[in-house]
Tab-separated table of N, CA and C in Angstrom:
chain	number	residue	atom	x	y	z
A	1	LEU	N	-110.656	-52.040	45.184
A	1	LEU	CA	-110.979	-50.685	45.563
A	1	LEU	C	-112.119	-50.632	46.572
A	2	GLN	N	-112.984	-51.630	46.598
A	2	GLN	CA	-114.118	-51.615	47.520
A	2	GLN	C	-113.647	-51.585	48.977
A	3	THR	N	-112.663	-52.406	49.328
A	3	THR	CA	-112.131	-52.398	50.695
A	3	THR	C	-111.510	-51.056	51.021
A	4	LEU	N	-110.814	-50.476	50.072
A	4	LEU	CA	-110.209	-49.154	50.272
A	4	LEU	C	-111.294	-48.108	50.516
A	5	HIS	N	-112.359	-48.137	49.746
A	5	HIS	CA	-113.473	-47.198	49.937
A	5	HIS	C	-114.060	-47.347	51.344
A	6	GLN	N	-114.245	-48.588	51.805
A	6	GLN	CA	-114.816	-48.818	53.135
A	6	GLN	C	-113.917	-48.257	54.227
A	7	MET	N	-112.615	-48.490	54.114
A	7	MET	CA	-111.674	-47.981	55.121
A	7	MET	C	-111.682	-46.459	55.158
A	8	ILE	N	-111.691	-45.847	53.988
A	8	ILE	CA	-111.668	-44.383	53.920
A	8	ILE	C	-112.937	-43.806	54.535
A	9	ASN	N	-114.086	-44.396	54.206
A	9	ASN	CA	-115.351	-43.894	54.724
A	9	ASN	C	-115.457	-44.043	56.237
A	10	GLN	N	-114.824	-45.057	56.800
A	10	GLN	CA	-114.952	-45.328	58.222
A	10	GLN	C	-114.077	-44.418	59.080
A	11	MET	N	-112.801	-44.270	58.727
A	11	MET	CA	-111.941	-43.580	59.681
A	11	MET	C	-110.691	-42.936	59.114
A	12	TYR	N	-110.430	-43.063	57.874
A	12	TYR	CA	-109.159	-42.609	57.343
A	12	TYR	C	-109.331	-41.510	56.302
A	13	GLN	N	-108.249	-40.784	56.103
A	13	GLN	CA	-108.164	-39.885	54.960
A	13	GLN	C	-107.048	-40.432	54.094
A	14	LEU	N	-107.322	-40.628	52.842
A	14	LEU	CA	-106.333	-41.155	51.915
A	14	LEU	C	-105.774	-40.016	51.087
A	15	LEU	N	-104.460	-39.806	51.171
A	15	LEU	CA	-103.777	-38.834	50.327
A	15	LEU	C	-102.827	-39.622	49.436
A	16	TYR	N	-103.002	-39.470	48.152
A	16	TYR	CA	-102.143	-40.169	47.207
A	16	TYR	C	-101.034	-39.235	46.760
A	17	GLU	N	-99.792	-39.701	46.877
A	17	GLU	CA	-98.644	-38.956	46.355
A	17	GLU	C	-98.219	-39.609	45.047
A	18	PRO	N	-98.362	-38.889	43.928
A	18	PRO	CA	-98.071	-39.501	42.631
A	18	PRO	C	-96.596	-39.843	42.470
A	19	GLN	N	-96.347	-41.123	42.224
A	19	GLN	CA	-95.002	-41.608	41.936
A	19	GLN	C	-95.142	-42.725	40.927
A	20	GLY	N	-94.091	-43.003	40.224
A	20	GLY	CA	-94.145	-44.076	39.251
A	20	GLY	C	-94.788	-43.624	37.952
A	21	GLY	N	-95.076	-44.565	37.081
A	21	GLY	CA	-95.512	-44.227	35.745
A	21	GLY	C	-96.986	-44.387	35.452
A	22	TYR	N	-97.748	-45.068	36.308
A	22	TYR	CA	-99.138	-45.326	35.949
A	22	TYR	C	-100.084	-44.255	36.485
A	23	PHE	N	-100.103	-44.033	37.791
A	23	PHE	CA	-100.957	-43.008	38.393
A	23	PHE	C	-100.137	-41.752	38.647
A	24	ASN	N	-99.653	-41.152	37.586
A	24	ASN	CA	-98.843	-39.951	37.671
A	24	ASN	C	-99.143	-39.108	36.435
A	25	GLY	N	-98.811	-37.834	36.508
A	25	GLY	CA	-99.147	-36.946	35.409
A	25	GLY	C	-100.639	-36.662	35.418
A	26	VAL	N	-101.083	-35.779	34.570
A	26	VAL	CA	-102.484	-35.351	34.587
A	26	VAL	C	-103.431	-36.510	34.283
A	27	GLU	N	-103.167	-37.252	33.221
A	27	GLU	CA	-104.104	-38.296	32.799
A	27	GLU	C	-104.214	-39.433	33.816
A	28	GLY	N	-103.098	-40.028	34.187
A	28	GLY	CA	-103.126	-41.151	35.118
A	28	GLY	C	-103.622	-40.769	36.498
A	29	LEU	N	-103.173	-39.637	36.978
A	29	LEU	CA	-103.568	-39.172	38.310
A	29	LEU	C	-105.050	-38.803	38.333
A	30	SER	N	-105.544	-38.202	37.272
A	30	SER	CA	-106.972	-37.856	37.192
A	30	SER	C	-107.843	-39.102	37.301
A	31	ARG	N	-107.447	-40.155	36.589
A	31	ARG	CA	-108.236	-41.405	36.638
A	31	ARG	C	-108.364	-41.906	38.066
A	32	LEU	N	-107.265	-41.933	38.795
A	32	LEU	CA	-107.272	-42.481	40.150
A	32	LEU	C	-108.009	-41.566	41.123
A	33	ILE	N	-107.607	-40.317	41.212
A	33	ILE	CA	-108.169	-39.398	42.207
A	33	ILE	C	-109.659	-39.185	41.972
A	34	GLU	N	-110.072	-38.968	40.749
A	34	GLU	CA	-111.486	-38.718	40.475
A	34	GLU	C	-112.338	-39.959	40.738
A	35	ALA	N	-111.823	-41.155	40.445
A	35	ALA	CA	-112.570	-42.383	40.734
A	35	ALA	C	-112.741	-42.566	42.243
A	36	LEU	N	-111.692	-42.313	43.005
A	36	LEU	CA	-111.789	-42.460	44.452
A	36	LEU	C	-112.632	-41.351	45.082
A	37	ALA	N	-112.446	-40.119	44.638
A	37	ALA	CA	-113.155	-38.980	45.219
A	37	ALA	C	-114.647	-39.024	44.910
A	38	GLU	N	-115.016	-39.711	43.844
A	38	GLU	CA	-116.430	-39.833	43.477
A	38	GLU	C	-117.231	-40.505	44.593
A	39	LYS	N	-116.599	-41.433	45.318
A	39	LYS	CA	-117.295	-42.187	46.363
A	39	LYS	C	-116.877	-41.791	47.773
A	40	ASN	N	-115.815	-41.000	47.900
A	40	ASN	CA	-115.287	-40.682	49.223
A	40	ASN	C	-114.843	-39.234	49.306
A	41	SER	N	-115.326	-38.522	50.279
A	41	SER	CA	-114.874	-37.139	50.473
A	41	SER	C	-113.544	-37.086	51.215
A	42	ASN	N	-113.108	-38.201	51.765
A	42	ASN	CA	-111.852	-38.250	52.519
A	42	ASN	C	-110.650	-38.595	51.651
A	43	VAL	N	-110.763	-38.401	50.359
A	43	VAL	CA	-109.677	-38.692	49.422
A	43	VAL	C	-109.066	-37.371	48.964
A	44	GLY	N	-107.750	-37.335	48.885
A	44	GLY	CA	-107.092	-36.131	48.413
A	44	GLY	C	-105.744	-36.442	47.806
A	45	LEU	N	-105.038	-35.384	47.515
A	45	LEU	CA	-103.750	-35.471	46.831
A	45	LEU	C	-102.658	-34.912	47.728
A	46	CYS	N	-101.589	-35.669	47.872
A	46	CYS	CA	-100.357	-35.130	48.433
A	46	CYS	C	-99.605	-34.583	47.227
A	47	ALA	N	-99.727	-33.286	47.027
A	47	ALA	CA	-99.234	-32.651	45.812
A	47	ALA	C	-97.724	-32.493	45.868
A	48	ASP	N	-97.026	-33.519	45.415
A	48	ASP	CA	-95.578	-33.452	45.313
A	48	ASP	C	-95.259	-32.739	44.007
A	49	LEU	N	-94.703	-31.541	44.114
A	49	LEU	CA	-94.521	-30.693	42.943
A	49	LEU	C	-93.396	-31.147	42.023
A	50	GLY	N	-92.690	-32.206	42.383
A	50	GLY	CA	-91.607	-32.673	41.537
A	50	GLY	C	-91.854	-33.990	40.833
A	51	ASN	N	-92.704	-34.826	41.369
A	51	ASN	CA	-92.783	-36.201	40.866
A	51	ASN	C	-93.318	-36.342	39.448
A	52	SER	N	-94.129	-35.417	38.982
A	52	SER	CA	-94.695	-35.589	37.639
A	52	SER	C	-93.651	-35.441	36.532
A	53	VAL	N	-92.503	-34.843	36.839
A	53	VAL	CA	-91.473	-34.712	35.800
A	53	VAL	C	-90.925	-36.077	35.382
A	54	PHE	N	-91.121	-37.093	36.226
A	54	PHE	CA	-90.655	-38.430	35.874
A	54	PHE	C	-91.475	-39.056	34.751
A	55	VAL	N	-92.665	-38.506	34.502
A	55	VAL	CA	-93.470	-38.960	33.362
A	55	VAL	C	-93.613	-37.822	32.350
A	56	ASP	N	-92.654	-36.886	32.382
A	56	ASP	CA	-92.575	-35.778	31.422
A	56	ASP	C	-93.837	-34.906	31.410
A	57	CYS	N	-94.399	-34.700	32.578
A	57	CYS	CA	-95.580	-33.850	32.713
A	57	CYS	C	-95.207	-32.645	33.572
A	58	ASP	N	-95.573	-31.463	33.123
A	58	ASP	CA	-95.274	-30.232	33.839
A	58	ASP	C	-96.118	-30.155	35.113
A	59	PRO	N	-95.495	-29.979	36.285
A	59	PRO	CA	-96.249	-29.863	37.532
A	59	PRO	C	-97.286	-28.734	37.517
A	60	VAL	N	-97.053	-27.681	36.754
A	60	VAL	CA	-98.043	-26.606	36.634
A	60	VAL	C	-99.337	-27.164	36.038
A	61	ASP	N	-99.223	-28.015	35.027
A	61	ASP	CA	-100.411	-28.623	34.417
A	61	ASP	C	-101.144	-29.529	35.413
A	62	VAL	N	-100.378	-30.258	36.219
A	62	VAL	CA	-100.989	-31.138	37.229
A	62	VAL	C	-101.762	-30.303	38.250
A	63	MET	N	-101.176	-29.198	38.707
A	63	MET	CA	-101.862	-28.364	39.702
A	63	MET	C	-103.095	-27.693	39.116
A	64	LYS	N	-103.029	-27.280	37.861
A	64	LYS	CA	-104.217	-26.692	37.217
A	64	LYS	C	-105.349	-27.714	37.160
A	65	ALA	N	-105.025	-28.948	36.820
A	65	ALA	CA	-106.042	-29.983	36.646
A	65	ALA	C	-106.532	-30.573	37.966
A	66	LEU	N	-105.640	-30.708	38.939
A	66	LEU	CA	-105.985	-31.485	40.132
A	66	LEU	C	-105.696	-30.784	41.452
A	67	GLY	N	-105.296	-29.532	41.405
A	67	GLY	CA	-104.957	-28.817	42.629
A	67	GLY	C	-106.086	-28.750	43.636
A	68	GLN	N	-107.331	-28.817	43.171
A	68	GLN	CA	-108.464	-28.743	44.090
A	68	GLN	C	-108.513	-29.933	45.044
A	69	TYR	N	-107.802	-31.018	44.716
A	69	TYR	CA	-107.759	-32.196	45.581
A	69	TYR	C	-106.591	-32.146	46.577
A	70	ALA	N	-105.720	-31.151	46.477
A	70	ALA	CA	-104.515	-31.094	47.321
A	70	ALA	C	-104.876	-30.882	48.786
A	71	LYS	N	-104.296	-31.725	49.629
A	71	LYS	CA	-104.471	-31.620	51.079
A	71	LYS	C	-103.121	-31.443	51.778
A	72	GLN	N	-102.038	-31.648	51.037
A	72	GLN	CA	-100.671	-31.528	51.541
A	72	GLN	C	-99.794	-31.195	50.343
A	73	ILE	N	-98.747	-30.381	50.560
A	73	ILE	CA	-97.825	-30.027	49.479
A	73	ILE	C	-96.417	-30.477	49.852
A	74	HIS	N	-95.748	-31.113	48.919
A	74	HIS	CA	-94.316	-31.369	49.022
A	74	HIS	C	-93.641	-30.475	47.988
A	75	ILE	N	-92.849	-29.537	48.447
A	75	ILE	CA	-92.119	-28.667	47.530
A	75	ILE	C	-90.788	-29.336	47.223
A	76	LYS	N	-90.665	-29.771	45.979
A	76	LYS	CA	-89.463	-30.479	45.530
A	76	LYS	C	-89.129	-29.957	44.141
A	77	ASP	N	-87.847	-29.911	43.820
A	77	ASP	CA	-87.406	-29.323	42.561
A	77	ASP	C	-86.369	-30.230	41.900
A	78	TYR	N	-86.298	-30.125	40.586
A	78	TYR	CA	-85.321	-30.873	39.799
A	78	TYR	C	-84.727	-29.980	38.722
A	79	ILE	N	-83.483	-30.240	38.405
A	79	ILE	CA	-82.873	-29.712	37.191
A	79	ILE	C	-83.240	-30.709	36.099
A	80	ILE	N	-83.796	-30.206	35.013
A	80	ILE	CA	-84.256	-31.050	33.908
A	80	ILE	C	-83.431	-30.694	32.678
A	81	SER	N	-82.833	-31.708	32.042
A	81	SER	CA	-81.947	-31.451	30.914
A	81	SER	C	-82.167	-32.477	29.809
A	82	ASP	N	-81.983	-32.034	28.576
A	82	ASP	CA	-82.052	-32.951	27.433
A	82	ASP	C	-80.799	-33.809	27.313
A	83	THR	N	-79.704	-33.348	27.905
A	83	THR	CA	-78.440	-34.076	27.836
A	83	THR	C	-77.893	-34.302	29.241
A	84	SER	N	-77.046	-35.299	29.361
A	84	SER	CA	-76.439	-35.609	30.652
A	84	SER	C	-75.518	-34.476	31.089
A	85	LEU	N	-75.632	-34.095	32.356
A	85	LEU	CA	-74.738	-33.077	32.921
A	85	LEU	C	-73.587	-33.722	33.691
A	86	GLY	N	-73.603	-35.048	33.748
A	86	GLY	CA	-72.537	-35.770	34.429
A	86	GLY	C	-72.515	-35.556	35.935
A	87	ILE	N	-73.652	-35.238	36.504
A	87	ILE	CA	-73.746	-34.985	37.945
A	87	ILE	C	-74.153	-36.277	38.640
A	88	LYS	N	-73.562	-36.534	39.794
A	88	LYS	CA	-73.891	-37.708	40.586
A	88	LYS	C	-75.383	-37.711	40.910
A	89	GLY	N	-75.994	-38.880	40.894
A	89	GLY	CA	-77.407	-38.999	41.213
A	89	GLY	C	-78.320	-38.796	40.014
A	90	GLU	N	-77.768	-38.901	38.836
A	90	GLU	CA	-78.540	-38.690	37.609
A	90	GLU	C	-79.698	-39.689	37.520
A	91	MET	N	-80.887	-39.183	37.150
A	91	MET	CA	-82.068	-40.007	36.945
A	91	MET	C	-82.606	-39.707	35.554
A	92	ARG	N	-83.521	-40.547	35.081
A	92	ARG	CA	-84.112	-40.338	33.752
A	92	ARG	C	-85.626	-40.345	33.864
A	93	SER	N	-86.265	-39.503	33.064
A	93	SER	CA	-87.724	-39.499	32.981
A	93	SER	C	-88.165	-40.603	32.019
A	94	LYS	N	-89.444	-40.853	32.003
A	94	LYS	CA	-90.009	-41.857	31.095
A	94	LYS	C	-89.639	-41.558	29.646
A	95	GLY	N	-89.596	-40.285	29.273
A	95	GLY	CA	-89.269	-39.889	27.905
A	95	GLY	C	-87.787	-39.662	27.652
A	96	GLY	N	-86.927	-39.920	28.651
A	96	GLY	CA	-85.484	-39.842	28.450
A	96	GLY	C	-84.799	-38.567	28.921
A	97	LYS	N	-85.535	-37.627	29.505
A	97	LYS	CA	-84.893	-36.409	30.039
A	97	LYS	C	-84.007	-36.793	31.225
A	98	TYR	N	-82.959	-36.015	31.430
A	98	TYR	CA	-82.068	-36.213	32.568
A	98	TYR	C	-82.579	-35.353	33.725
A	99	LEU	N	-82.669	-35.962	34.899
A	99	LEU	CA	-83.205	-35.287	36.077
A	99	LEU	C	-82.181	-35.321	37.205
A	100	TYR	N	-82.074	-34.194	37.905
A	100	TYR	CA	-81.132	-34.066	39.017
A	100	TYR	C	-81.821	-33.355	40.174
A	101	ASP	N	-81.640	-33.877	41.381
A	101	ASP	CA	-82.186	-33.216	42.564
A	101	ASP	C	-81.666	-31.790	42.636
A	102	ALA	N	-82.552	-30.861	43.034
A	102	ALA	CA	-82.159	-29.453	43.200
A	102	ALA	C	-82.838	-28.914	44.454
A	103	PHE	N	-82.159	-27.995	45.145
A	103	PHE	CA	-82.804	-27.324	46.259
A	103	PHE	C	-84.057	-26.623	45.740
A	104	PRO	N	-85.137	-26.594	46.515
A	104	PRO	CA	-86.353	-25.907	46.069
A	104	PRO	C	-86.066	-24.470	45.620
A	105	GLY	N	-86.508	-24.170	44.411
A	105	GLY	CA	-86.291	-22.843	43.842
A	105	GLY	C	-85.037	-22.736	42.999
A	106	LYS	N	-84.229	-23.785	42.960
A	106	LYS	CA	-82.975	-23.760	42.202
A	106	LYS	C	-83.019	-24.635	40.958
A	107	GLY	N	-84.134	-25.306	40.726
A	107	GLY	CA	-84.266	-26.171	39.562
A	107	GLY	C	-85.150	-25.546	38.498
A	108	ASN	N	-85.709	-26.393	37.646
A	108	ASN	CA	-86.501	-25.939	36.509
A	108	ASN	C	-88.005	-25.925	36.731
A	109	ILE	N	-88.467	-26.462	37.829
A	109	ILE	CA	-89.906	-26.504	38.080
A	109	ILE	C	-90.378	-25.116	38.502
A	110	ASP	N	-91.481	-24.681	37.948
A	110	ASP	CA	-92.039	-23.372	38.288
A	110	ASP	C	-92.843	-23.505	39.583
A	111	LEU	N	-92.120	-23.600	40.692
A	111	LEU	CA	-92.748	-23.787	41.995
A	111	LEU	C	-93.644	-22.612	42.361
A	112	GLU	N	-93.221	-21.414	42.028
A	112	GLU	CA	-94.016	-20.237	42.358
A	112	GLU	C	-95.375	-20.295	41.663
A	113	GLU	N	-95.413	-20.692	40.414
A	113	GLU	CA	-96.687	-20.794	39.697
A	113	GLU	C	-97.541	-21.921	40.281
A	114	CYS	N	-96.927	-23.043	40.630
A	114	CYS	CA	-97.680	-24.133	41.259
A	114	CYS	C	-98.338	-23.659	42.548
A	115	LEU	N	-97.586	-22.950	43.380
A	115	LEU	CA	-98.135	-22.454	44.640
A	115	LEU	C	-99.204	-21.391	44.409
A	116	ARG	N	-99.020	-20.554	43.399
A	116	ARG	CA	-100.022	-19.539	43.079
A	116	ARG	C	-101.338	-20.211	42.674
A	117	ILE	N	-101.246	-21.263	41.875
A	117	ILE	CA	-102.437	-22.004	41.448
A	117	ILE	C	-103.132	-22.614	42.659
A	118	LEU	N	-102.363	-23.264	43.510
A	118	LEU	CA	-102.951	-23.892	44.697
A	118	LEU	C	-103.622	-22.857	45.594
A	119	LYS	N	-102.959	-21.737	45.781
A	119	LYS	CA	-103.526	-20.674	46.614
A	119	LYS	C	-104.833	-20.167	46.009
A	120	SER	N	-104.867	-19.985	44.690
A	120	SER	CA	-106.080	-19.487	44.028
A	120	SER	C	-107.228	-20.491	44.119
A	121	GLN	N	-106.900	-21.766	44.341
A	121	GLN	CA	-107.918	-22.798	44.489
A	121	GLN	C	-108.312	-23.005	45.950
A	122	GLY	N	-107.784	-22.141	46.841
A	122	GLY	CA	-108.175	-22.185	48.246
A	122	GLY	C	-107.367	-23.118	49.117
A	123	TYR	N	-106.178	-23.519	48.673
A	123	TYR	CA	-105.365	-24.435	49.477
A	123	TYR	C	-105.092	-23.840	50.854
A	124	ASP	N	-105.275	-24.647	51.908
A	124	ASP	CA	-105.003	-24.180	53.267
A	124	ASP	C	-104.344	-25.257	54.134
A	125	GLY	N	-103.663	-26.198	53.499
A	125	GLY	CA	-103.004	-27.277	54.234
A	125	GLY	C	-101.546	-26.980	54.509
A	126	GLY	N	-100.818	-28.017	54.885
A	126	GLY	CA	-99.418	-27.882	55.242
A	126	GLY	C	-98.485	-27.912	54.046
A	127	ILE	N	-97.249	-27.508	54.307
A	127	ILE	CA	-96.201	-27.486	53.285
A	127	ILE	C	-94.978	-28.211	53.838
A	128	SER	N	-94.413	-29.076	53.033
A	128	SER	CA	-93.154	-29.737	53.373
A	128	SER	C	-92.132	-29.400	52.310
A	129	LEU	N	-90.946	-28.992	52.724
A	129	LEU	CA	-89.842	-28.835	51.782
A	129	LEU	C	-89.150	-30.181	51.690
A	130	GLU	N	-88.968	-30.653	50.460
A	130	GLU	CA	-88.381	-31.964	50.266
A	130	GLU	C	-87.163	-31.844	49.371
A	131	TYR	N	-86.044	-32.300	49.895
A	131	TYR	CA	-84.817	-32.352	49.098
A	131	TYR	C	-84.112	-33.644	49.450
A	132	VAL	N	-83.847	-34.465	48.450
A	132	VAL	CA	-83.269	-35.777	48.707
A	132	VAL	C	-81.858	-35.922	48.147
A	133	GLY	N	-81.253	-34.838	47.708
A	133	GLY	CA	-79.901	-34.891	47.166
A	133	GLY	C	-78.884	-35.320	48.211
A	134	GLU	N	-77.794	-35.858	47.744
A	134	GLU	CA	-76.762	-36.370	48.640
A	134	GLU	C	-76.058	-35.272	49.435
A	135	ASP	N	-76.176	-34.008	48.988
A	135	ASP	CA	-75.498	-32.911	49.683
A	135	ASP	C	-76.435	-32.168	50.638
A	136	ALA	N	-77.580	-32.768	50.974
A	136	ALA	CA	-78.557	-32.096	51.844
A	136	ALA	C	-78.004	-31.966	53.260
A	137	ASP	N	-77.990	-30.736	53.769
A	137	ASP	CA	-77.560	-30.521	55.148
A	137	ASP	C	-78.582	-29.713	55.950
A	138	GLY	N	-79.694	-29.371	55.337
A	138	GLY	CA	-80.739	-28.645	56.031
A	138	GLY	C	-80.514	-27.148	56.128
A	139	GLU	N	-79.347	-26.658	55.751
A	139	GLU	CA	-79.039	-25.232	55.873
A	139	GLU	C	-80.030	-24.362	55.092
A	140	PHE	N	-80.455	-24.854	53.918
A	140	PHE	CA	-81.371	-24.059	53.093
A	140	PHE	C	-82.714	-23.850	53.774
A	141	LEU	N	-83.101	-24.747	54.663
A	141	LEU	CA	-84.395	-24.599	55.337
A	141	LEU	C	-84.462	-23.339	56.183
A	142	PHE	N	-83.333	-22.930	56.721
A	142	PHE	CA	-83.330	-21.799	57.638
A	142	PHE	C	-82.770	-20.527	57.034
A	143	HIS	N	-81.892	-20.649	56.070
A	143	HIS	CA	-81.211	-19.464	55.538
A	143	HIS	C	-81.379	-19.259	54.042
A	144	GLY	N	-81.953	-20.246	53.355
A	144	GLY	CA	-82.003	-20.117	51.907
A	144	GLY	C	-83.367	-20.357	51.304
A	145	SER	N	-84.438	-20.199	52.087
A	145	SER	CA	-85.753	-20.449	51.490
A	145	SER	C	-85.993	-19.431	50.385
A	146	PRO	N	-86.506	-19.904	49.272
A	146	PRO	CA	-86.729	-19.010	48.132
A	146	PRO	C	-87.715	-17.901	48.489
A	147	PRO	N	-87.519	-16.698	47.961
A	147	PRO	CA	-88.424	-15.575	48.260
A	147	PRO	C	-89.887	-15.882	47.951
A	148	PHE	N	-90.161	-16.687	46.894
A	148	PHE	CA	-91.552	-16.993	46.569
A	148	PHE	C	-92.211	-17.773	47.701
A	149	LEU	N	-91.432	-18.631	48.389
A	149	LEU	CA	-91.993	-19.402	49.490
A	149	LEU	C	-92.310	-18.487	50.673
A	150	ASP	N	-91.430	-17.546	50.958
A	150	ASP	CA	-91.700	-16.569	52.020
A	150	ASP	C	-92.976	-15.788	51.721
A	151	ARG	N	-93.156	-15.362	50.463
A	151	ARG	CA	-94.358	-14.611	50.079
A	151	ARG	C	-95.602	-15.480	50.204
A	152	PHE	N	-95.494	-16.729	49.764
A	152	PHE	CA	-96.640	-17.629	49.833
A	152	PHE	C	-97.071	-17.824	51.280
A	153	ILE	N	-96.118	-18.085	52.146
A	153	ILE	CA	-96.438	-18.319	53.551
A	153	ILE	C	-97.022	-17.074	54.197
A	154	SER	N	-96.439	-15.927	53.940
A	154	SER	CA	-96.925	-14.694	54.569
A	154	SER	C	-98.307	-14.312	54.049
A	155	ASP	N	-98.632	-14.673	52.812
A	155	ASP	CA	-99.935	-14.347	52.238
A	155	ASP	C	-101.043	-15.301	52.683
A	156	CYS	N	-100.702	-16.475	53.134
A	156	CYS	CA	-101.699	-17.476	53.527
A	156	CYS	C	-101.876	-17.454	55.033
A	157	LYS	N	-103.056	-17.152	55.475
A	157	LYS	CA	-103.324	-17.029	56.896
A	157	LYS	C	-103.660	-18.383	57.535
A	158	CYS	N	-103.980	-19.372	56.722
A	158	CYS	CA	-104.507	-20.621	57.259
A	158	CYS	C	-103.523	-21.778	57.210
A	159	LEU	N	-102.296	-21.560	56.791
A	159	LEU	CA	-101.375	-22.682	56.661
A	159	LEU	C	-100.993	-23.227	58.023
A	160	ASN	N	-100.855	-24.524	58.095
A	160	ASN	CA	-100.511	-25.198	59.350
A	160	ASN	C	-98.995	-25.296	59.484
A	161	LEU	N	-98.344	-24.193	59.785
A	161	LEU	CA	-96.890	-24.193	59.895
A	161	LEU	C	-96.473	-23.969	61.328
């Protein structure tokens, strides 16, 4: 970590996007971000609103605990189920939930609440819509953005869009 601290202090900004099982969810992510931020002001979070479901952690809880570190947002959604839906691309969470890619606003993640929390904490960075499903054609970006996203963007004067 010492070399990482030196690089960050000299010229870089480090944004961590939580993935995997160790530095993800509130507990694991808190350990990493708070340890790095203690020594470096150039450390932040790429707040991917979908990745914490892989460790069975609600993204709303992650944003409440760590939203103040967010410097970038990835809006991503999943359908979360206790049983298999038999849909192509099925994934599993650490605790065994079935996860399926969903267009933002069409899954089970409370994206509107996550964005409301970030906004209340003064978020003023960029937003990326992320959808990795096999049926992605980009049409939703122009014609199907969820109403909550339109409201969030129109209410924020400082977003880099």
